[in-house]
JSON list of C-alpha atoms in Angstrom, two decimals:
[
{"chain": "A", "resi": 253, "resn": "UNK", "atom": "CA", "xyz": [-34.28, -10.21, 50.55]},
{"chain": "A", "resi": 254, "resn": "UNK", "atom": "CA", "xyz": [-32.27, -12.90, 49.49]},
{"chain": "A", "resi": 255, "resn": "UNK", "atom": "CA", "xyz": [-33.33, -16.47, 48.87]},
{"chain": "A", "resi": 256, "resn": "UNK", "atom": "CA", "xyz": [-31.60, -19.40, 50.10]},
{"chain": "A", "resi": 257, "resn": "UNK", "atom": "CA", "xyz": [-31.39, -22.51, 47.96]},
{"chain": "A", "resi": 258, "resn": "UNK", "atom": "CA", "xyz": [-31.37, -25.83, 49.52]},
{"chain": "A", "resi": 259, "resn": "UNK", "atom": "CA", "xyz": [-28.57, -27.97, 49.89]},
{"chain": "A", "resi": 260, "resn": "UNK", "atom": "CA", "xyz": [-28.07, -31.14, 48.24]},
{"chain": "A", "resi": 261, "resn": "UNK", "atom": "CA", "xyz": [-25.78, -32.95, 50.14]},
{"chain": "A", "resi": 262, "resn": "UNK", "atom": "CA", "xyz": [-25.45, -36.03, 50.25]},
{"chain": "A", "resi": 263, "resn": "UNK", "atom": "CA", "xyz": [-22.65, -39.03, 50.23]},
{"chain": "A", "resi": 264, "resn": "UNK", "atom": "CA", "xyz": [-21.48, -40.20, 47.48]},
{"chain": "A", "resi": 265, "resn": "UNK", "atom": "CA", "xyz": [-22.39, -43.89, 46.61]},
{"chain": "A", "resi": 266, "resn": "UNK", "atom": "CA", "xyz": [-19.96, -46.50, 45.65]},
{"chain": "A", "resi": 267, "resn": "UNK", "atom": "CA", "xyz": [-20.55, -46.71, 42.21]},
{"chain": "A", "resi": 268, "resn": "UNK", "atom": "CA", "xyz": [-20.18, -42.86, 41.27]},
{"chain": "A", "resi": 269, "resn": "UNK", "atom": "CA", "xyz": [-22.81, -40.48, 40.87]},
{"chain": "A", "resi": 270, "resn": "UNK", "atom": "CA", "xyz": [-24.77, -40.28, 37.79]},
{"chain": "A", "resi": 271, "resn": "UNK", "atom": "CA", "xyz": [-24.96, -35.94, 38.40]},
{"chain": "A", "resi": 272, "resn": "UNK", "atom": "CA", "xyz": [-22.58, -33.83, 38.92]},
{"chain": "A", "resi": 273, "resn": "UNK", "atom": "CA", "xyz": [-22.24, -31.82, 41.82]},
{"chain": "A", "resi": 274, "resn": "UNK", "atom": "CA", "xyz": [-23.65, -28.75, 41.96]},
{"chain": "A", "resi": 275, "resn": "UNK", "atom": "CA", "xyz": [-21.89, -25.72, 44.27]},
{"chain": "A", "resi": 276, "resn": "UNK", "atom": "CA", "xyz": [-24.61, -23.38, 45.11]},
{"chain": "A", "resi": 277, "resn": "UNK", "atom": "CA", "xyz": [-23.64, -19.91, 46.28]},
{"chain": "A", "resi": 278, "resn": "UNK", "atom": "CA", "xyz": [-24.35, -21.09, 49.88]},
{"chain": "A", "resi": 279, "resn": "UNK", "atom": "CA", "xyz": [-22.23, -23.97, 50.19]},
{"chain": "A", "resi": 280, "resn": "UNK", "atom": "CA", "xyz": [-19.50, -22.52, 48.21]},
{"chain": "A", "resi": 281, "resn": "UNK", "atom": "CA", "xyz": [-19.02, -19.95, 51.05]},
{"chain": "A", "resi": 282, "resn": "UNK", "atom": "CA", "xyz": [-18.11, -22.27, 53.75]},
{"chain": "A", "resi": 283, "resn": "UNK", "atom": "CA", "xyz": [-14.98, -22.36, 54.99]},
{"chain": "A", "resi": 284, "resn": "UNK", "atom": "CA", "xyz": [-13.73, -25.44, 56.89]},
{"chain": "A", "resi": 285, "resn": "UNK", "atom": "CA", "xyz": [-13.74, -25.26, 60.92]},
{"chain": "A", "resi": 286, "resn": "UNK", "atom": "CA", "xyz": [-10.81, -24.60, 61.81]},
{"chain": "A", "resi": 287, "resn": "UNK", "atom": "CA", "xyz": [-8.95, -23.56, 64.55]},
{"chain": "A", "resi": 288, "resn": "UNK", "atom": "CA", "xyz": [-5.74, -23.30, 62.05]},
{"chain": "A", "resi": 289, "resn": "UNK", "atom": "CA", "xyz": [-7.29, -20.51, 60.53]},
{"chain": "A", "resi": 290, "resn": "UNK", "atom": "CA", "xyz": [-7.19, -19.40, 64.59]},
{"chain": "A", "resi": 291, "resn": "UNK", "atom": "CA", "xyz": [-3.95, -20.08, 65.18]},
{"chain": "A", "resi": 292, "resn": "UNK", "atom": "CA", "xyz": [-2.91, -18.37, 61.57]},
{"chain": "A", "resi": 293, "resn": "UNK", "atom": "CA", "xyz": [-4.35, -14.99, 62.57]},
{"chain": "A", "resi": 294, "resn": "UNK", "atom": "CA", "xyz": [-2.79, -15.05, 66.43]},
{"chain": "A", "resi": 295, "resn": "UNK", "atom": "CA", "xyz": [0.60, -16.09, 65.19]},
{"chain": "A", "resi": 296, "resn": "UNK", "atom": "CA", "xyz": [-0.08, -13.02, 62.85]},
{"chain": "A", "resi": 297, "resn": "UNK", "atom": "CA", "xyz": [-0.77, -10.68, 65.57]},
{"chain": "A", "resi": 298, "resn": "UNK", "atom": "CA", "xyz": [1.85, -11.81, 67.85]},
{"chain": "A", "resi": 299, "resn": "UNK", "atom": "CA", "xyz": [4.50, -11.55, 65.25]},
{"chain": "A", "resi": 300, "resn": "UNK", "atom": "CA", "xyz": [3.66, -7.74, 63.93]},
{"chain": "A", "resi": 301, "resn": "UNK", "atom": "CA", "xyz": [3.67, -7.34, 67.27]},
{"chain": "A", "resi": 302, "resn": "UNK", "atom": "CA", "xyz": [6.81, -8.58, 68.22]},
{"chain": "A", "resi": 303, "resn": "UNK", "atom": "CA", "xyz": [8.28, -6.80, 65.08]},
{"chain": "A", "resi": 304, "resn": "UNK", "atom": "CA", "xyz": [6.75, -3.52, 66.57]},
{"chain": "A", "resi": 305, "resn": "UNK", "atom": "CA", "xyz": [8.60, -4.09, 69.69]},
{"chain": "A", "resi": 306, "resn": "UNK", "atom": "CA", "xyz": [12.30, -5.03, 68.22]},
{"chain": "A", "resi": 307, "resn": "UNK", "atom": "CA", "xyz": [12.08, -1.93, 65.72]},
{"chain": "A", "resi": 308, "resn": "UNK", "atom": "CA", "xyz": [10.92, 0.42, 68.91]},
{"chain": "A", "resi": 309, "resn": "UNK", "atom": "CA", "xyz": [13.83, -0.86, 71.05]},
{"chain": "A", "resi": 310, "resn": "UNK", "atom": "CA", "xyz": [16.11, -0.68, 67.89]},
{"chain": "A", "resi": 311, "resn": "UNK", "atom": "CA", "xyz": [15.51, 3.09, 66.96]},
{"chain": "A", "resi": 312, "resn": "UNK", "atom": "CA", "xyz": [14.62, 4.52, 70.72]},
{"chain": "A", "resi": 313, "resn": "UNK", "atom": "CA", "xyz": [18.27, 3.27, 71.87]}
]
């Protein structure tokens, strides 16, 4: 069982921090939200998909 370390997140103050900031493996494996990373993968799908289409009419005529 794995442990999970606490976050330390926090904004950063106007005059700098005095630490630097530390990545832990937890926050280092969020991605941003995004529905880009949506849109990405269906434009993906829709264009192999279309490809799949234009080579079937291509060689089946």
């Amino acid at each position: 069982m794995s442990t999970i370390e606490k976050d330390k997140v926090q904004p950063a103050p106007r005059e700098g921090r005095d630490d630097p900031v530390r990545v832990t493996a937890d926050t280092a494996r969020q991605g941003p939200d995004g529905h880009r990373v949506l849109y990405v993968l269906l434009g993906g799908f829709v264009g192999a998909a279309l490809a799949c289409f234009i080579l079937y009419a291509f060689w089946s005529s």
